[in-house]
Coordinates of C-alpha atoms in Angstrom, one line a residue:
X1 CA 34.8 -26.7 -10.1
X2 CA 31.6 -28.4 -9.1
X3 CA 29.6 -25.4 -7.8
X4 CA 25.9 -26.2 -7.4
X5 CA 26.2 -29.7 -8.9
X6 CA 24.3 -31.9 -6.5
X7 CA 23.3 -34.8 -8.7
X8 CA 25.6 -37.7 -9.1
X9 CA 25.2 -38.6 -12.8
X10 CA 26.5 -42.2 -12.2
X11 CA 28.0 -42.1 -15.8
X12 CA 24.5 -42.3 -17.4
X13 CA 22.1 -40.2 -19.4
X14 CA 19.2 -38.7 -17.4
X15 CA 16.6 -41.2 -18.8
X16 CA 18.8 -44.2 -18.1
X17 CA 19.6 -42.9 -14.6
X18 CA 15.9 -42.3 -13.8
X19 CA 14.9 -45.8 -15.0
X20 CA 17.7 -47.4 -13.0
X21 CA 16.8 -45.6 -9.8
X22 CA 13.1 -46.5 -10.3
X23 CA 14.0 -50.2 -10.8
X24 CA 16.3 -50.2 -7.7
X25 CA 13.7 -48.5 -5.7
X26 CA 11.1 -51.1 -6.7
X27 CA 13.6 -53.9 -5.7
X28 CA 14.3 -52.2 -2.4
X29 CA 10.6 -51.9 -1.6
X30 CA 10.0 -55.6 -2.6
X31 CA 13.0 -57.2 -0.9
X32 CA 13.6 -54.6 1.9
X33 CA 17.4 -54.6 1.2
X34 CA 19.6 -54.7 -1.8
X35 CA 23.3 -54.9 -2.5
X36 CA 24.8 -52.2 -4.8
X37 CA 27.7 -49.8 -5.1
X38 CA 28.1 -47.0 -2.6
X39 CA 27.5 -44.3 -5.2
X40 CA 24.2 -45.9 -6.4
X41 CA 23.1 -46.5 -2.8
X42 CA 23.6 -42.8 -2.0
X43 CA 21.7 -41.8 -5.1
X44 CA 18.9 -44.3 -4.3
X45 CA 18.6 -42.9 -0.8
X46 CA 17.9 -39.4 -2.1
X47 CA 15.5 -40.9 -4.6
X48 CA 13.4 -43.1 -2.3
X49 CA 13.2 -41.1 1.0
X50 CA 10.7 -38.5 -0.4
X51 CA 8.6 -41.3 -1.8
X52 CA 8.4 -43.0 1.6
X53 CA 7.4 -39.7 3.1
X54 CA 4.6 -39.3 0.6
X55 CA 3.4 -42.9 1.3
X56 CA 2.7 -42.0 5.0
X57 CA -0.5 -40.1 3.8
X58 CA -2.5 -42.5 1.6
X59 CA -4.3 -40.3 -0.9
X60 CA -5.0 -40.7 -4.6
X61 CA -2.8 -37.7 -5.4
X62 CA 0.2 -39.1 -3.4
X63 CA -0.2 -42.5 -5.1
X64 CA -0.2 -40.9 -8.5
X65 CA 2.9 -38.9 -7.7
X66 CA 4.8 -42.0 -6.4
X67 CA 3.6 -44.0 -9.4
X68 CA 5.0 -41.4 -11.7
X69 CA 8.5 -42.1 -10.2
X70 CA 8.3 -45.9 -9.7
X71 CA 6.2 -47.0 -12.7
X72 CA 5.3 -50.2 -11.0
X73 CA 1.9 -50.6 -9.4
X74 CA 2.8 -53.5 -7.3
X75 CA 5.7 -51.6 -5.7
X76 CA 3.4 -48.6 -5.1
X77 CA 0.8 -50.9 -3.4
X78 CA 3.5 -52.5 -1.2
X79 CA 4.9 -49.1 -0.3
X80 CA 1.6 -47.6 0.7
X81 CA 0.5 -50.8 2.7
X82 CA 3.4 -52.5 4.5
X83 CA 6.1 -49.9 4.4
X84 CA 4.0 -46.9 5.3
X85 CA 2.4 -48.8 8.2
X86 CA 5.9 -49.5 9.7
X87 CA 7.4 -46.0 9.2
X88 CA 4.2 -44.1 10.1
X89 CA 5.7 -42.5 13.3
X90 CA 9.3 -42.1 12.0
X91 CA 10.1 -38.5 11.1
X92 CA 12.7 -39.4 8.4
X93 CA 15.7 -41.6 7.8
X94 CA 13.9 -44.6 6.4
X95 CA 17.0 -46.2 4.8
X96 CA 20.4 -47.3 6.1
X97 CA 23.5 -47.8 4.0
X98 CA 26.0 -50.4 5.3
X99 CA 29.4 -50.6 3.5
X100 CA 30.4 -54.1 2.6
X101 CA 33.9 -53.8 1.2
X102 CA 35.1 -54.0 -2.4
X103 CA 33.8 -56.1 -5.3
X104 CA 36.1 -58.8 -6.5
X105 CA 35.9 -58.1 -10.2
X106 CA 36.5 -54.3 -10.4
X107 CA 37.3 -53.4 -6.8
X108 CA 34.2 -51.1 -6.6
X109 CA 33.0 -50.1 -3.1
X110 CA 29.9 -52.2 -2.3
X111 CA 27.2 -51.4 0.1
X112 CA 23.9 -52.8 1.3
X113 CA 20.9 -50.4 1.5
X114 CA 17.9 -51.4 3.5
X115 CA 14.7 -50.1 5.0
X116 CA 15.5 -49.4 8.6
X117 CA 12.2 -50.7 10.2
X118 CA 12.4 -54.1 8.5
X119 CA 15.7 -55.1 10.0
X120 CA 15.0 -57.0 13.3
X121 CA 18.6 -57.5 14.2
X122 CA 19.3 -53.7 14.6
X123 CA 15.9 -53.0 16.1
X124 CA 16.3 -55.9 18.5
X125 CA 12.8 -57.0 17.9
X126 CA 11.5 -54.1 20.0
X127 CA 8.1 -52.9 19.0
X128 CA 7.4 -50.2 21.7
X129 CA 9.7 -47.8 23.5
X130 CA 10.0 -48.5 27.2
X131 CA 9.0 -45.7 29.5
X132 CA 11.7 -44.3 31.8
X133 CA 11.6 -45.8 35.3
X134 CA 11.5 -43.6 38.3
X135 CA 13.8 -43.8 41.3
X136 CA 10.9 -44.2 43.7
X137 CA 10.0 -47.5 45.1
X138 CA 7.0 -49.5 43.8
X139 CA 3.6 -48.5 44.9
X140 CA 1.6 -50.6 47.4
X141 CA -0.8 -51.7 44.7
X142 CA 2.0 -53.1 42.5
X143 CA 3.4 -55.1 45.5
X144 CA 0.0 -56.4 46.6
X145 CA -1.0 -57.6 43.1
X146 CA 1.5 -60.4 42.7
X147 CA 0.8 -61.7 46.2
X148 CA -2.9 -62.2 45.6
X149 CA -2.6 -64.9 42.9
X150 CA -0.1 -66.8 45.0
X151 CA -2.6 -66.9 47.9
X152 CA -5.3 -68.2 45.6
X153 CA -3.0 -71.0 44.3
X154 CA -2.3 -72.1 47.9
X155 CA -6.0 -72.2 48.8
X156 CA -6.8 -74.2 45.6
X157 CA -4.1 -76.8 46.3
X158 CA -5.4 -77.3 49.9
X159 CA -8.9 -78.2 48.6

Protein backbone atom coordinates (compact mmCIF):
# COMPACT_ATOMS: atom_id res chain seq x y z
CA UNK A 1 0.00 0.00 0.00
CA UNK A 2 1.18 3.53 -0.69
CA UNK A 3 -0.66 5.44 2.01
CA UNK A 4 0.76 8.95 2.45
CA UNK A 5 3.54 8.51 -0.12
CA UNK A 6 3.24 11.63 -2.24
CA UNK A 7 6.79 11.92 -3.58
CA UNK A 8 7.71 10.12 -6.79
CA UNK A 9 11.25 8.95 -6.07
CA UNK A 10 12.02 8.52 -9.79
CA UNK A 11 14.35 5.59 -8.98
CA UNK A 12 16.94 7.88 -7.38
CA UNK A 13 18.35 8.76 -3.98
CA UNK A 14 17.12 12.04 -2.45
CA UNK A 15 20.31 14.00 -3.20
CA UNK A 16 20.38 12.83 -6.83
CA UNK A 17 16.68 13.60 -7.24
CA UNK A 18 17.03 17.11 -5.78
CA UNK A 19 20.04 17.88 -7.98
CA UNK A 20 18.25 16.58 -11.07
CA UNK A 21 15.11 18.62 -10.39
CA UNK A 22 17.20 21.74 -9.72
CA UNK A 23 19.03 21.29 -13.04
CA UNK A 24 15.78 20.66 -14.91
CA UNK A 25 14.22 23.74 -13.30
CA UNK A 26 17.20 25.89 -14.36
CA UNK A 27 16.88 24.56 -17.92
CA UNK A 28 13.15 25.25 -17.93
CA UNK A 29 13.69 28.82 -16.74
CA UNK A 30 16.43 29.39 -19.32
CA UNK A 31 14.78 27.76 -22.36
CA UNK A 32 11.09 28.21 -21.36
CA UNK A 33 10.32 24.59 -22.42
CA UNK A 34 12.05 21.24 -22.17
CA UNK A 35 11.35 17.66 -23.28
CA UNK A 36 11.49 14.93 -20.66
CA UNK A 37 9.54 11.92 -19.44
CA UNK A 38 6.03 12.37 -18.09
CA UNK A 39 7.03 11.28 -14.56
CA UNK A 40 9.91 13.77 -14.43
CA UNK A 41 7.69 16.53 -15.86
CA UNK A 42 5.09 15.97 -13.13
CA UNK A 43 7.78 16.00 -10.45
CA UNK A 44 9.30 19.15 -11.95
CA UNK A 45 5.91 20.87 -11.98
CA UNK A 46 5.56 20.32 -8.21
CA UNK A 47 9.15 21.53 -7.74
CA UNK A 48 9.00 24.75 -9.76
CA UNK A 49 5.49 26.12 -9.16
CA UNK A 50 6.23 27.30 -5.57
CA UNK A 51 9.47 28.89 -6.78
CA UNK A 52 7.64 30.91 -9.44
CA UNK A 53 5.13 31.99 -6.81
CA UNK A 54 8.01 33.19 -4.61
CA UNK A 55 9.50 35.12 -7.53
CA UNK A 56 6.39 37.31 -7.83
CA UNK A 57 7.55 39.26 -4.76
CA UNK A 58 11.14 40.36 -5.30
CA UNK A 59 12.70 40.43 -1.84
CA UNK A 60 16.14 39.37 -0.68
CA UNK A 61 14.60 36.66 1.47
CA UNK A 62 12.66 35.17 -1.47
CA UNK A 63 15.76 35.28 -3.68
CA UNK A 64 17.74 33.38 -1.04
CA UNK A 65 15.02 30.77 -0.65
CA UNK A 66 14.83 30.21 -4.43
CA UNK A 67 18.62 30.11 -4.69
CA UNK A 68 18.73 27.40 -2.01
CA UNK A 69 16.65 25.21 -4.34
CA UNK A 70 18.13 26.13 -7.74
CA UNK A 71 21.81 26.75 -6.86
CA UNK A 72 22.26 28.83 -10.03
CA UNK A 73 22.36 32.61 -9.73
CA UNK A 74 21.72 33.18 -13.44
CA UNK A 75 18.53 31.12 -13.31
CA UNK A 76 17.42 32.99 -10.18
CA UNK A 77 18.04 36.33 -11.88
CA UNK A 78 16.09 35.26 -14.98
CA UNK A 79 13.26 33.92 -12.83
CA UNK A 80 12.88 37.14 -10.84
CA UNK A 81 13.23 39.44 -13.88
CA UNK A 82 11.59 38.02 -17.00
CA UNK A 83 9.45 35.18 -15.70
CA UNK A 84 8.03 37.05 -12.69
CA UNK A 85 7.14 40.02 -14.90
CA UNK A 86 5.04 37.82 -17.20
CA UNK A 87 3.28 35.78 -14.51
CA UNK A 88 2.67 38.65 -12.10
CA UNK A 89 -1.13 38.60 -12.43
CA UNK A 90 -1.56 34.81 -12.80
CA UNK A 91 -2.82 33.14 -9.61
CA UNK A 92 -1.12 29.81 -10.30
CA UNK A 93 -0.66 27.16 -12.97
CA UNK A 94 2.57 28.54 -14.41
CA UNK A 95 3.55 25.38 -16.29
CA UNK A 96 1.87 23.15 -18.86
CA UNK A 97 2.62 19.50 -19.62
CA UNK A 98 1.98 18.30 -23.17
CA UNK A 99 2.36 14.57 -23.84
CA UNK A 100 4.42 13.80 -26.94
CA UNK A 101 4.21 10.01 -27.32
CA UNK A 102 6.75 7.31 -26.61
CA UNK A 103 10.54 7.45 -26.88
CA UNK A 104 12.02 5.22 -29.58
CA UNK A 105 14.74 3.59 -27.48
CA UNK A 106 12.89 2.40 -24.39
CA UNK A 107 9.25 3.31 -25.15
CA UNK A 108 9.09 5.75 -22.22
CA UNK A 109 6.19 8.23 -22.17
CA UNK A 110 7.63 11.59 -23.24
CA UNK A 111 6.25 15.04 -22.51
CA UNK A 112 7.10 18.68 -23.06
CA UNK A 113 6.84 20.94 -20.03
CA UNK A 114 6.73 24.68 -20.68
CA UNK A 115 6.05 27.96 -18.99
CA UNK A 116 2.50 28.93 -19.95
CA UNK A 117 2.97 32.66 -20.54
CA UNK A 118 5.91 32.20 -22.91
CA UNK A 119 4.02 30.17 -25.54
CA UNK A 120 2.60 32.62 -28.08
CA UNK A 121 0.79 29.89 -30.06
CA UNK A 122 -1.57 28.96 -27.23
CA UNK A 123 -1.89 32.53 -26.00
CA UNK A 124 -2.65 33.72 -29.53
CA UNK A 125 -0.32 36.68 -29.04
CA UNK A 126 -2.97 38.36 -26.87
CA UNK A 127 -1.62 40.73 -24.26
CA UNK A 128 -4.81 42.16 -22.76
CA UNK A 129 -8.20 40.66 -22.08
CA UNK A 130 -10.98 42.23 -24.16
CA UNK A 131 -13.87 43.71 -22.22
CA UNK A 132 -17.28 42.20 -22.77
CA UNK A 133 -19.32 44.15 -25.28
CA UNK A 134 -22.81 45.31 -24.48
CA UNK A 135 -25.89 44.69 -26.55
CA UNK A 136 -26.64 48.41 -26.77
CA UNK A 137 -25.84 50.37 -29.86
CA UNK A 138 -22.82 52.61 -30.10
CA UNK A 139 -22.97 56.01 -28.47
CA UNK A 140 -23.32 59.23 -30.46
CA UNK A 141 -19.72 60.21 -29.68
CA UNK A 142 -18.34 56.95 -31.08
CA UNK A 143 -20.30 57.39 -34.32
CA UNK A 144 -19.34 61.06 -34.72
CA UNK A 145 -15.61 60.55 -34.10
CA UNK A 146 -14.82 58.53 -37.27
CA UNK A 147 -16.76 60.98 -39.45
CA UNK A 148 -14.74 64.02 -38.35
CA UNK A 149 -11.36 62.90 -39.79
CA UNK A 150 -13.04 61.90 -43.03
CA UNK A 151 -14.49 65.43 -43.36
CA UNK A 152 -11.05 66.95 -42.75
CA UNK A 153 -9.50 64.81 -45.48
CA UNK A 154 -12.07 65.94 -48.00
CA UNK A 155 -11.45 69.61 -47.18
CA UNK A 156 -7.66 69.14 -47.44
CA UNK A 157 -7.97 67.51 -50.87
CA UNK A 158 -10.11 70.38 -52.14
CA UNK A 159 -7.46 72.95 -51.26
